[in-house]
Amino acid sequence: MAGTTNEILRVEHLKKYFPVPNGMLHAVDDISFTLERGKTLGVVGESGCGKSTMGRAILRLHEPTSGSVVFDGQDVVAMNKAQLKALRRDMQIVFQDPFASLNPRMTVGEAIAAPLLVQKLYERKDKDGIQKRVREIMDMVGLAPRLINTYPHELDGGRRQRIGIARALALKPKFIVCDEPVSALDVSIQAQILNLMQDLQDNLGLTYLFVTHDLSVVKYISDDILVMYLGQMVEKAPADKLFSKPMHPYTQALLSAIPIPDPDKPMNRITMKGEITSPVNPGTGCRFAKRCPYATEACTSQDMVLTEPEADHFVTCLRVQRGEI
Amino acid sequence: MSDILLDIRDLSIIYATDDGVTEALNGACLQLRKGESLGLVGETGAGKTTLARGIMRLIPNPPGKIVSGQVFYDGRDIMELSEKEMCALRGRQISMIFQDPMTSLNPVMTVGEQIREVIITHHPNLSKAESRKQAEEMLEMVGIVASRYDDYPHQFSGGMKQRVVIAIALACNPQLLIADEPTTALDVTIQAQVLEMIHGLKVKNNTAMLLITHDLGVVAQNCDTVAIIYAGEIVEYGTLQQVYKNILHPYTEGLFGSVPRLETNSKRLAAIDGMMPDPTALPKGCKFAERCKYATDRCRAELPDMYELEDGHKVRCFRYEKEAQ
C-alpha cells in the first residue's frame, strides 16, 4: 500500500482500549486502511462493534491506545494541543443525535457561528462578517434564512441535523466523520439529508468517513465499505464488490439479514447463532468464530491476518487466507 | 364473513391540548383476518401508534379522545365494552409489543416474574408452580434458557430484552398481536432473528398481527396486507403485491423513492421535499398536497375520498377517482 498523492487519511494499526472493571475493552483493535481525497468510506457493523469509537479515535476525540493516524501528511497522534486545534479546521464530525448534540440555549445562528469564533476566523466584533458567513452556510445546507434566530427545540430532526452539518462545514474542512448522521431521521427526511451530503461532497470535494449500521444507506453513499466486528475489521472492499461478492462469513450473514422491500424477493437469510459477544478481553483467534457456521478449531487458536485476495478487497478470515474461497 | 378478526371503521382520534387540537387519526378503516399480518407504514407523527393504542383503548384521556368510529374485535364493538371487559381482552385476546424494549420492562422485577404476571392476571387459579412453569416455557420459546428466569432486565442485551417483551405479549396466546416498531431498536441480524421468531409463533398459534413500522423491507418480508398512513390518514391500502407492485399514491411513491435500494446503483435518491404538515394545523384538502408533484388546486381545497379500484386496492387521491368508478 504505497502512499499516493491522492491519499488524505492513512490509519495504521489503530487501537483503542478502555479499562473496565473486569479487564480491557477492545473497542478498536488493530485497524488499518487508507482513504482517498473526495471519497467516502462507509463503516458498518452492529451496535457495540466499535465503529463510532474508531471515527472518534481518528479525530483524537478519544486518545488512541496505539497506532498511527496520518492526515494530509501530518501525524495526528503526535500532535500537541495547539496543533490539534488547528487540525480541527480540516477535520470535523457530524454527530448521530441532532437532539442531543446542539446546545439548547444557542440559536441556530449562534451555533453555526461558534466554530468560527473558536477558531478565531472572525473577530467577535465583526457581527456583519459573521452574519454573512453564517447565512452562506445556512444556504448551503438548505436552512431558510428566517431560522437564524430560532432555537433547536423549535425545529424538527431534519433541520437540526442540517445545523449539525452546517457547524461541521463552517470551517471549510477537508474531511468529515459522519457518525450515524441519518439514523435518527425518518426515511423521507433521511433521503433529503443524504442527497444534501452528496451535493456538498461534489461541490466542496469533501472526504467522508461515514459510520452507520444501515446497510442500504452505506451502499448508497460509500465508495468503499469497511465492515467491523467486535473492534476488528473483517472485510473492506469497494461498495459494489462487497455487496456482490462478500467473502467474510459475517459480511455474508449481515447482508443476508437486510429485509428487501420487494415481496417477490424473499430473504435468503444465513442463520447466525447468538449475538455479538463481549469485547472485554476477547482472547486470541477470530472473534466471529463463536457464531460462524464454518468455524474450526484453527479459527480460535491463532490470530487472523488481513489478506488481500483480490485488488482492494481485504478480508480477515482463515478460509480466505488459506485460499479456500 | 366470520374470519374477520378486527374491523376498524372510520376511527378518528384527537388530542386536545393547550396548543390546539391535534387531529392524530382521521377516519381510519382497516380490516384484519384471523392469522393475517397487516403492515402499517408511516413516518414519525403519522398516527401509527395512536391507531394501535386506539384499538387497545389505551388513548390517555385527557388529552386524547376517540371522537368517532367503531372497532369490532371478533364481532364485538370494543368501544362499547366496559373497562372490566376491556381488561379481560387486553393481554389475553389482544396483546401489544411496544417499541422500546429498554423502557417497557420493569427494571426492579425479574424477567420471569414479568412474564408470570401476565399469566396469573388472566389465569388467577393457577398455582405458583404452574404459572412459573408456563412462564419458563415462554422464555424457552423465545430462545432464552429458563435458568435466566430470575435475572433482571439490565442483565440482558437489547435483542434479548425485546424477546422477553415478546414472551410477555404472547404468554396468553392472544388472537391479535399489535407490534409497534418491534425491531426498530435492534441491529439488523437481531432484527432478522426476532422477526423470524414472531413469524414462527404466529404460524404456530394462528395469531393475527398488526405490524407498525417505518421499514418497507420489514413489511415486504412479513406482511400480507399493507396500509400507508400519512398525517393521520390512511392514504393507500391493499395487499402486499398491490401496494408494492402497483404504487398509486404519490406519498407511497415518495417513500419508496427515499429508500436507498440495494439492487440498483442509483446515484441520487428521489426524496420528497418538505415535511409533514403540523398536526395542529392540518390543511383542508389532501394532507400531502403541499409536497405532491401532481397536486392541483382541487387537491388543496378538497379532501379526496378513499377510492377503491377494481381489484380492491384503495387509495386516497383524486388521480384515481375516474378509474375507481
XYZ file of C-alpha atoms in Angstrom:
650
model
C 0.000 0.000 0.000
C 2.264 2.762 -1.229
C 1.200 6.285 -0.429
C -0.281 8.146 -3.355
C -0.652 11.885 -3.658
C -4.407 11.499 -3.522
C -4.370 9.871 -0.124
C -5.862 12.058 2.599
C -6.022 9.658 5.511
C -3.883 6.712 6.470
C -4.752 4.728 9.548
C -2.336 2.041 10.682
C -2.801 -0.495 13.447
C -5.151 1.826 15.274
C -6.162 0.546 18.692
C -8.415 1.974 21.343
C -8.815 0.033 24.571
C -10.880 1.145 27.522
C -10.070 -0.127 31.003
C -13.193 -1.603 32.566
C -13.575 -3.293 35.989
C -13.091 -6.787 34.613
C -10.328 -6.173 32.106
C -9.679 -4.333 28.875
C -12.427 -3.481 26.450
C -11.020 -3.792 22.959
C -13.239 -1.218 21.264
C -10.983 -0.767 18.252
C -8.413 -3.443 17.698
C -5.738 -3.077 15.071
C -7.474 -1.334 12.203
C -5.588 -0.172 9.121
C -6.868 1.488 5.987
C -6.303 4.397 3.660
C -8.793 6.865 2.290
C -8.525 8.896 -0.884
C -9.439 12.537 -1.193
C -13.049 13.187 -2.190
C -14.140 9.622 -1.465
C -16.465 8.145 1.105
C -15.532 5.228 3.281
C -18.554 3.614 4.882
C -18.031 1.864 8.194
C -20.696 -0.680 9.131
C -21.249 -3.055 11.964
C -23.685 -3.785 14.738
C -24.047 -1.646 17.828
C -21.061 -2.077 20.089
C -18.645 -3.123 17.350
C -16.501 -0.013 17.829
C -17.346 1.861 14.663
C -18.105 5.168 16.371
C -15.091 4.823 18.651
C -12.911 4.364 15.597
C -14.285 7.531 13.997
C -13.593 9.441 17.171
C -10.148 7.962 17.707
C -9.167 9.171 14.250
C -10.115 12.719 15.278
C -8.481 12.159 18.664
C -11.769 12.786 20.415
C -10.728 9.531 22.002
C -6.992 9.256 22.614
C -5.831 6.208 20.600
C -4.154 3.497 22.681
C -1.662 2.852 19.889
C -1.303 3.026 16.157
C -0.908 5.901 13.780
C -3.248 8.287 12.023
C -1.729 10.317 9.218
C -3.933 13.062 7.866
C -2.755 15.043 4.841
C 0.833 14.110 5.611
C 0.647 15.077 9.286
C 0.888 12.612 12.134
C -2.280 13.271 14.118
C -1.345 11.081 17.080
C 1.875 13.014 17.726
C 0.231 16.433 17.695
C 0.169 18.721 20.686
C -2.924 20.602 21.760
C -2.311 23.709 19.660
C -1.591 21.687 16.535
C -4.672 19.624 17.165
C -6.823 22.701 17.448
C -5.530 23.928 14.115
C -6.250 20.499 12.654
C -9.892 20.763 13.679
C -10.372 23.204 10.827
C -9.693 20.401 8.411
C -11.276 17.506 10.276
C -14.820 17.730 11.547
C -17.568 15.488 12.809
C -21.352 15.284 12.442
C -22.968 13.514 15.370
C -25.751 10.993 15.400
C -28.326 12.597 17.592
C -29.440 16.008 16.367
C -31.411 16.385 19.595
C -28.501 15.895 21.966
C -25.647 17.428 20.005
C -26.904 21.000 19.919
C -26.815 23.440 22.810
C -30.479 24.152 23.582
C -29.669 27.681 24.687
C -27.944 28.739 21.471
C -29.850 29.972 18.468
C -29.199 28.438 15.071
C -27.073 31.433 14.125
C -25.007 31.267 17.319
C -24.489 27.526 16.971
C -23.143 27.890 13.461
C -21.035 30.923 14.376
C -19.448 29.181 17.368
C -16.772 27.256 15.428
C -15.853 30.431 13.512
C -15.223 32.232 16.791
C -13.444 29.345 18.476
C -11.028 29.147 15.573
C -10.724 32.964 15.526
C -11.613 33.181 11.850
C -13.657 36.256 12.681
C -13.364 38.949 15.300
C -16.172 38.772 17.813
C -16.942 42.411 16.961
C -17.301 41.651 13.266
C -21.011 40.968 13.559
C -21.738 41.639 9.885
C -18.970 39.367 8.672
C -20.125 36.534 10.915
C -23.752 37.008 9.884
C -22.782 36.911 6.254
C -20.793 33.712 6.635
C -23.493 32.056 8.770
C -26.119 32.866 6.151
C -23.873 31.481 3.431
C -23.515 28.212 5.313
C -27.223 28.041 6.100
C -27.973 28.467 2.434
C -25.510 25.722 1.599
C -27.263 23.201 3.862
C -30.781 24.285 2.914
C -31.786 26.133 6.074
C -34.116 29.078 5.436
C -32.558 32.420 6.488
C -35.553 33.158 8.727
C -34.455 30.338 11.045
C -31.299 32.153 12.109
C -32.770 33.276 15.430
C -34.716 30.126 16.305
C -33.696 27.626 18.968
C -33.134 23.924 18.320
C -36.281 22.862 20.209
C -38.387 24.760 17.688
C -37.046 22.666 14.832
C -37.622 19.109 13.646
C -34.948 16.422 13.427
C -34.129 17.006 9.771
C -33.499 20.696 10.285
C -31.475 20.071 13.416
C -29.276 17.662 11.555
C -28.779 20.354 8.930
C -27.495 22.595 11.727
C -25.097 19.835 12.771
C -23.830 19.621 9.212
C -23.642 23.423 8.975
C -21.457 23.556 12.090
C -19.144 20.943 10.658
C -18.929 22.810 7.350
C -18.391 26.255 8.868
C -14.613 25.860 8.917
C -14.414 24.541 5.358
C -12.982 21.192 6.401
C -11.476 18.645 4.063
C -12.603 15.614 5.974
C -15.760 14.878 7.973
C -16.510 11.923 10.197
C -20.258 11.335 9.905
C -21.331 9.336 12.926
C -24.747 7.859 12.060
C -25.968 11.241 10.772
C -29.287 9.973 9.428
C -30.246 7.124 11.728
C -32.417 9.318 13.973
C -34.400 10.621 10.999
C -37.500 9.460 9.145
C -36.944 7.920 5.730
C -38.182 10.872 3.679
C -36.057 13.293 5.726
C -33.162 10.839 5.651
C -33.251 10.916 1.856
C -33.131 14.716 1.880
C -30.076 14.737 4.167
C -28.284 12.018 2.186
C -28.836 13.980 -1.021
C -27.555 17.124 0.696
C -24.420 15.358 1.906
C -23.710 14.084 -1.583
C -24.193 17.512 -3.117
C -21.838 19.029 -0.546
C -19.262 16.378 -1.289
C -19.490 17.030 -5.028
C -19.333 20.807 -4.649
C -16.715 21.071 -1.924
C -14.620 17.987 -2.610
C -15.178 16.638 0.896
C -13.943 13.294 2.123
C -16.301 11.360 4.394
C -15.875 8.608 6.897
C -19.499 7.532 7.131
C -20.321 5.428 10.177
C -23.691 3.690 10.075
C -25.498 0.496 10.908
C -27.842 0.862 7.940
C -26.556 -1.268 5.108
C -28.787 0.243 2.410
C -27.568 3.713 3.323
C -23.930 2.657 3.380
C -24.124 1.106 -0.058
C -25.770 4.200 -1.436
C -23.302 6.721 -0.058
C -19.964 4.897 0.004
C -17.173 4.271 -2.460
C -15.556 1.745 -0.155
C -17.040 -0.123 2.767
C -15.313 -1.370 5.887
C -17.121 -3.987 7.954
C -16.298 -4.168 11.645
C -16.976 -6.894 14.152
C -16.023 -6.572 17.820
C -13.403 -3.928 17.211
C -11.789 -5.597 14.250
C -12.017 -5.050 10.555
C -13.352 -8.226 8.995
C -13.658 -7.018 5.437
C -13.083 -3.955 3.299
C -13.918 -3.617 -0.377
C -15.366 -1.242 -2.953
C -19.106 -0.912 -2.249
C -20.340 -2.819 -5.289
C -17.894 -5.605 -4.737
C -18.733 -6.012 -1.089
C -22.390 -6.433 -1.922
C -21.912 -8.639 -4.971
C -19.156 -10.801 -3.575
C -18.906 -10.666 0.211
C -16.172 -13.042 1.376
C -16.239 -12.946 5.157
C -18.949 -15.138 6.718
C -20.007 -12.239 8.941
C -20.451 -9.893 5.985
C -22.421 -12.590 4.216
C -24.716 -13.082 7.206
C -25.102 -9.345 7.721
C -26.073 -8.711 4.105
C -28.488 -11.614 4.092
C -30.331 -10.163 7.088
C -31.390 -6.974 5.286
C -35.129 -7.055 4.634
C -35.617 -6.263 0.950
C -38.623 -4.044 0.186
C -39.869 -6.334 -2.549
C -42.360 -9.118 -1.836
C -41.092 -11.135 -4.796
C -37.584 -11.311 -3.430
C -37.756 -13.442 -0.330
C -34.847 -13.224 2.030
C -32.316 -15.945 1.945
C -31.067 -15.435 5.411
C -27.940 -17.107 6.656
C -28.735 -18.079 10.208
C -26.255 -16.785 12.682
C -26.180 -18.218 16.152
C -26.302 -15.941 19.156
C -25.469 -12.300 19.437
C -22.422 -10.133 19.357
C -20.267 -11.168 22.329
C -18.341 -9.018 24.752
C -15.331 -7.062 23.543
C -13.785 -7.287 27.029
C -10.621 -9.440 26.987
C -11.580 -11.106 23.712
C -8.624 -13.524 23.595
C -6.924 -14.888 20.512
C -8.430 -16.000 17.288
C -11.297 -14.869 15.163
C -13.902 -13.047 17.240
C -16.692 -14.165 14.969
C -15.792 -17.853 15.331
C -18.438 -18.477 18.021
C -21.202 -17.527 15.604
C -19.580 -18.649 12.384
C -21.050 -21.637 10.529
C -17.610 -22.522 9.106
C -15.556 -22.153 12.280
C -12.911 -24.764 13.016
C -10.521 -25.157 15.898
C -7.809 -23.349 13.979
C -10.007 -20.224 13.921
C -9.767 -19.741 17.674
C -6.203 -20.912 18.240
C -4.423 -18.302 16.155
C -4.853 -14.639 15.363
C -6.247 -13.782 11.966
C -4.222 -11.983 9.340
C -5.612 -9.405 6.975
C -5.279 -10.691 3.419
C -5.967 -9.120 0.060
C -7.282 -11.932 -2.152
C -8.246 -9.504 -4.900
C -7.149 -5.946 -5.587
C -8.678 -3.563 -2.998
C -10.602 -6.378 -1.341
C -9.365 -7.064 2.183
C -10.611 -9.930 4.318
C -9.707 -11.265 7.758
C -10.672 -14.918 7.573
C -8.697 -18.106 7.784
C -10.532 -19.694 4.887
C -9.594 -16.802 2.646
C -6.057 -16.812 3.996
C -5.730 -20.472 3.081
C -7.194 -19.825 -0.352
C -10.229 -21.999 0.311
C -12.600 -19.384 -1.047
C -67.570 -13.022 6.967
C -66.664 -14.613 10.215
C -62.959 -14.829 9.544
C -62.549 -11.095 10.049
C -60.945 -10.657 13.435
C -60.501 -6.916 13.561
C -62.607 -4.396 11.730
C -61.757 -0.744 12.244
C -64.413 1.591 10.861
C -63.889 5.280 10.442
C -61.798 5.692 13.584
C -60.866 9.273 14.461
C -58.787 10.296 17.429
C -57.824 13.769 18.605
C -55.569 15.188 21.286
C -56.867 18.406 22.755
C -54.024 20.384 24.306
C -53.436 23.999 25.240
C -51.726 24.494 21.909
C -54.781 23.416 19.970
C -56.458 20.283 18.766
C -54.251 17.683 17.141
C -56.107 15.504 14.715
C -53.965 12.446 15.204
C -56.094 9.978 13.303
C -58.765 10.695 10.739
C -61.353 8.205 9.552
C -59.145 5.123 9.557
C -60.701 1.971 8.090
C -58.772 -1.285 8.257
C -59.566 -4.967 8.409
C -57.567 -7.885 9.622
C -58.423 -11.544 9.144
C -57.519 -14.325 11.521
C -53.891 -15.291 11.181
C -53.174 -12.455 8.780
C -50.472 -9.809 9.071
C -51.176 -6.193 8.268
C -48.277 -3.778 7.922
C -48.955 -0.182 8.898
C -46.268 2.048 7.421
C -45.695 5.707 8.101
C -43.267 8.230 9.478
C -42.949 9.740 12.936
C -46.137 11.556 13.887
C -48.256 9.953 11.175
C -50.599 8.415 13.753
C -49.405 4.802 13.718
C -49.055 4.425 17.452
C -52.270 6.376 18.070
C -54.119 3.870 15.906
C -52.599 0.961 17.816
C -53.454 2.488 21.166
C -56.944 3.277 19.909
C -57.550 -0.410 19.236
C -56.383 -1.225 22.744
C -58.404 1.712 24.112
C -55.220 2.990 25.672
C -55.521 6.580 24.491
C -54.833 8.735 27.542
C -57.937 10.820 28.196
C -57.420 13.739 28.602
C -55.825 14.929 26.347
C -56.729 12.137 23.920
C -60.220 11.373 22.755
C -61.755 8.909 20.349
C -64.174 11.207 18.546
C -65.816 8.725 16.242
C -65.625 5.278 14.789
C -66.010 1.687 15.804
C -63.548 -1.109 16.352
C -65.027 -4.563 16.028
C -62.983 -7.326 17.528
C -64.357 -10.745 16.718
C -67.756 -9.206 16.040
C -67.952 -7.129 19.221
C -67.554 -3.354 19.256
C -64.639 -2.643 21.582
C -65.839 0.911 22.114
C -68.972 -0.417 23.817
C -67.164 -2.648 26.299
C -66.869 -1.801 29.968
C -63.394 -1.162 31.369
C -63.549 -4.551 33.113
C -64.364 -6.384 29.901
C -61.618 -4.440 28.180
C -59.089 -5.523 30.794
C -60.021 -9.132 30.170
C -59.376 -8.582 26.474
C -56.008 -6.858 26.793
C -53.154 -9.266 27.118
C -55.474 -12.249 26.772
C -57.013 -11.669 23.330
C -55.140 -8.638 22.081
C -51.554 -8.064 23.036
C -49.123 -5.310 22.292
C -45.370 -5.167 21.854
C -44.028 -1.708 22.448
C -41.210 -0.141 20.547
C -38.533 0.296 23.114
C -37.545 -2.879 24.944
C -35.292 -0.842 27.204
C -38.157 1.100 28.756
C -41.085 -1.291 28.530
C -39.683 -3.718 31.092
C -39.779 -3.130 34.826
C -36.148 -2.748 35.946
C -36.766 -3.968 39.506
C -38.617 -7.163 38.631
C -37.051 -10.320 37.240
C -37.939 -11.077 33.635
C -39.524 -14.369 34.626
C -41.858 -12.693 37.109
C -42.841 -10.145 34.480
C -43.965 -12.956 32.200
C -45.682 -14.777 35.064
C -47.532 -11.596 35.995
C -49.440 -11.695 32.700
C -50.217 -15.360 33.112
C -51.619 -15.070 36.648
C -53.567 -11.934 35.753
C -55.522 -13.870 33.187
C -55.444 -17.259 34.892
C -55.779 -16.428 38.593
C -56.492 -20.036 39.516
C -53.079 -21.312 38.539
C -50.733 -22.286 41.337
C -47.429 -20.502 41.640
C -45.515 -23.540 40.423
C -47.780 -23.958 37.412
C -47.625 -20.332 36.373
C -43.864 -20.321 36.835
C -43.583 -23.360 34.639
C -45.637 -21.657 31.923
C -43.518 -18.533 32.169
C -40.380 -20.644 31.834
C -41.831 -22.296 28.755
C -42.439 -18.865 27.246
C -38.825 -17.895 27.895
C -37.640 -21.061 26.192
C -39.999 -20.401 23.307
C -38.353 -17.061 22.590
C -34.934 -18.667 22.779
C -33.829 -17.725 26.279
C -32.806 -20.542 28.622
C -35.199 -20.979 31.549
C -32.310 -20.696 34.005
C -32.332 -16.956 33.356
C -35.839 -16.643 34.811
C -34.525 -14.878 37.914
C -32.346 -12.380 36.054
C -33.195 -8.706 35.819
C -33.639 -6.762 32.552
C -30.284 -4.980 32.832
C -28.547 -8.337 32.611
C -29.867 -8.873 29.090
C -28.854 -7.428 25.730
C -31.278 -5.347 23.665
C -32.297 -8.234 21.437
C -32.936 -10.500 24.425
C -34.976 -7.814 26.189
C -37.134 -7.462 23.121
C -37.612 -11.220 23.155
C -38.715 -11.022 26.779
C -41.227 -8.338 25.768
C -42.476 -10.676 23.044
C -42.736 -13.530 25.531
C -44.871 -11.297 27.760
C -47.075 -10.327 24.825
C -47.564 -13.913 23.706
C -47.833 -15.506 27.148
C -51.613 -15.954 26.878
C -51.730 -16.959 23.202
C -53.521 -13.823 22.016
C -55.554 -13.842 18.818
C -54.228 -10.461 17.823
C -50.749 -9.107 18.291
C -50.085 -5.418 17.834
C -46.380 -4.909 17.321
C -45.354 -1.250 17.438
C -41.948 -0.990 15.790
C -40.797 -4.204 17.473
C -37.362 -4.246 15.870
C -36.521 -0.601 15.335
C -34.138 -0.506 18.284
C -32.340 -3.665 17.179
C -29.439 -4.482 14.900
C -30.240 -5.972 11.530
C -29.124 -9.521 12.346
C -31.030 -9.488 15.639
C -33.995 -7.919 13.861
C -33.999 -10.849 11.463
C -33.896 -13.311 14.370
C -36.730 -11.577 16.229
C -38.938 -11.282 13.142
C -38.358 -14.903 12.288
C -39.311 -15.831 15.808
C -42.501 -13.729 15.750
C -43.385 -15.319 12.435
C -42.860 -18.827 13.794
C -45.005 -18.152 16.862
C -47.697 -16.542 14.720
C -47.963 -19.551 12.462
C -47.991 -21.906 15.419
C -50.847 -20.108 17.185
C -52.588 -18.647 14.113
C -52.208 -15.173 15.601
C -53.123 -12.144 13.529
C -50.658 -9.266 13.633
C -50.759 -5.541 13.127
C -47.126 -4.665 12.453
C -46.346 -0.994 12.791
C -43.106 0.101 11.208
C -41.433 2.663 9.008
C -39.347 -0.016 7.303
C -40.728 -1.065 3.919
C -38.375 -4.022 3.862
C -39.692 -5.450 7.121
C -43.257 -5.220 5.802
C -42.381 -6.863 2.487
C -40.913 -9.828 4.286
C -43.552 -10.233 6.991
C -46.995 -8.984 5.967
C -49.927 -9.978 3.784
C -51.593 -6.583 3.518
C -50.248 -3.045 3.825
C -51.672 0.312 4.819
C -49.699 3.505 4.274
C -50.520 6.284 6.720
C -49.706 9.962 6.335
C -50.642 12.815 8.675
C -53.342 10.782 10.385
C -54.938 9.375 7.258
C -54.639 6.041 5.546
C -53.606 7.050 2.031
C -53.149 3.645 0.445
C -54.337 0.211 1.430
C -54.130 -3.121 -0.315
C -52.410 -6.458 -0.455
C -48.635 -6.565 -0.336
C -48.485 -7.238 -4.065
C -50.890 -4.417 -4.899
C -49.124 -1.774 -2.880
C -45.549 -2.792 -3.698
C -46.030 -3.676 -7.345
C -48.563 -1.036 -8.313
C -47.805 2.043 -6.238
C -50.672 4.501 -6.561
C -50.398 7.275 -4.008
C -47.735 9.956 -4.565
C -46.675 9.684 -0.924
C -46.112 5.950 -1.230
C -44.125 6.691 -4.360
C -42.061 9.194 -2.389
C -41.461 6.738 0.428
C -40.169 4.097 -1.946
C -38.020 6.690 -3.695
C -36.469 7.727 -0.381
C -35.141 4.297 0.489
C -31.720 3.520 -0.962
C -32.065 0.284 -2.907
C -29.502 -2.455 -2.674
C -30.178 -3.934 -6.082
C -29.647 -0.742 -8.075
C -26.828 1.743 -8.154
C -28.831 4.938 -8.113
C -26.698 7.980 -7.505
C -29.449 10.149 -6.158
C -32.491 9.455 -4.017
C -35.878 10.671 -5.165
C -36.559 12.403 -1.848
C -39.878 14.031 -1.008
C -39.439 17.760 -0.488
C -40.737 19.451 2.611
C -42.155 17.956 5.757
C -45.321 16.515 7.190
C -47.812 19.291 8.000
C -48.195 20.492 11.561
C -50.831 18.199 13.097
C -52.447 21.102 14.949
C -52.997 22.975 11.697
C -53.689 20.392 9.047
C -54.524 21.646 5.570
C -58.127 21.464 4.479
C -57.648 19.382 1.375
C -55.317 16.465 0.778
C -52.744 16.413 3.579
C -49.979 15.553 1.146
C -50.822 18.218 -1.456
C -48.128 20.619 -0.225
C -45.372 18.090 -1.006
C -47.002 16.441 -4.004
C -45.710 16.997 -7.515
C -49.114 16.197 -9.036
C -51.135 18.496 -6.753
C -53.836 20.690 -8.307
C -55.987 23.439 -6.812
C -58.676 20.893 -6.116
C -56.261 18.824 -4.007
C -55.578 21.821 -1.802
C -59.256 22.663 -1.346
C -60.976 19.326 -1.067
C -60.180 16.123 0.780
C -60.114 13.126 -1.533
C -62.125 10.040 -0.617
C -60.649 6.614 -0.298
C -61.206 5.294 -3.832
C -61.384 1.576 -4.370
C -60.079 0.170 -7.619
C -61.453 -2.957 -9.209
C -59.006 -5.287 -7.538
C -59.769 -3.916 -4.074
C -56.670 -1.713 -3.935
C -57.647 1.515 -2.132
C -56.093 4.938 -2.462
C -56.876 8.423 -1.220
C -56.005 10.504 -4.274
C -58.083 12.325 -6.897
C -55.949 10.924 -9.677
C -57.750 7.605 -9.301
C -61.265 8.989 -8.971
C -62.239 8.093 -12.550
C -60.563 4.728 -12.503
C -62.471 3.766 -9.379
C -65.898 4.488 -10.819
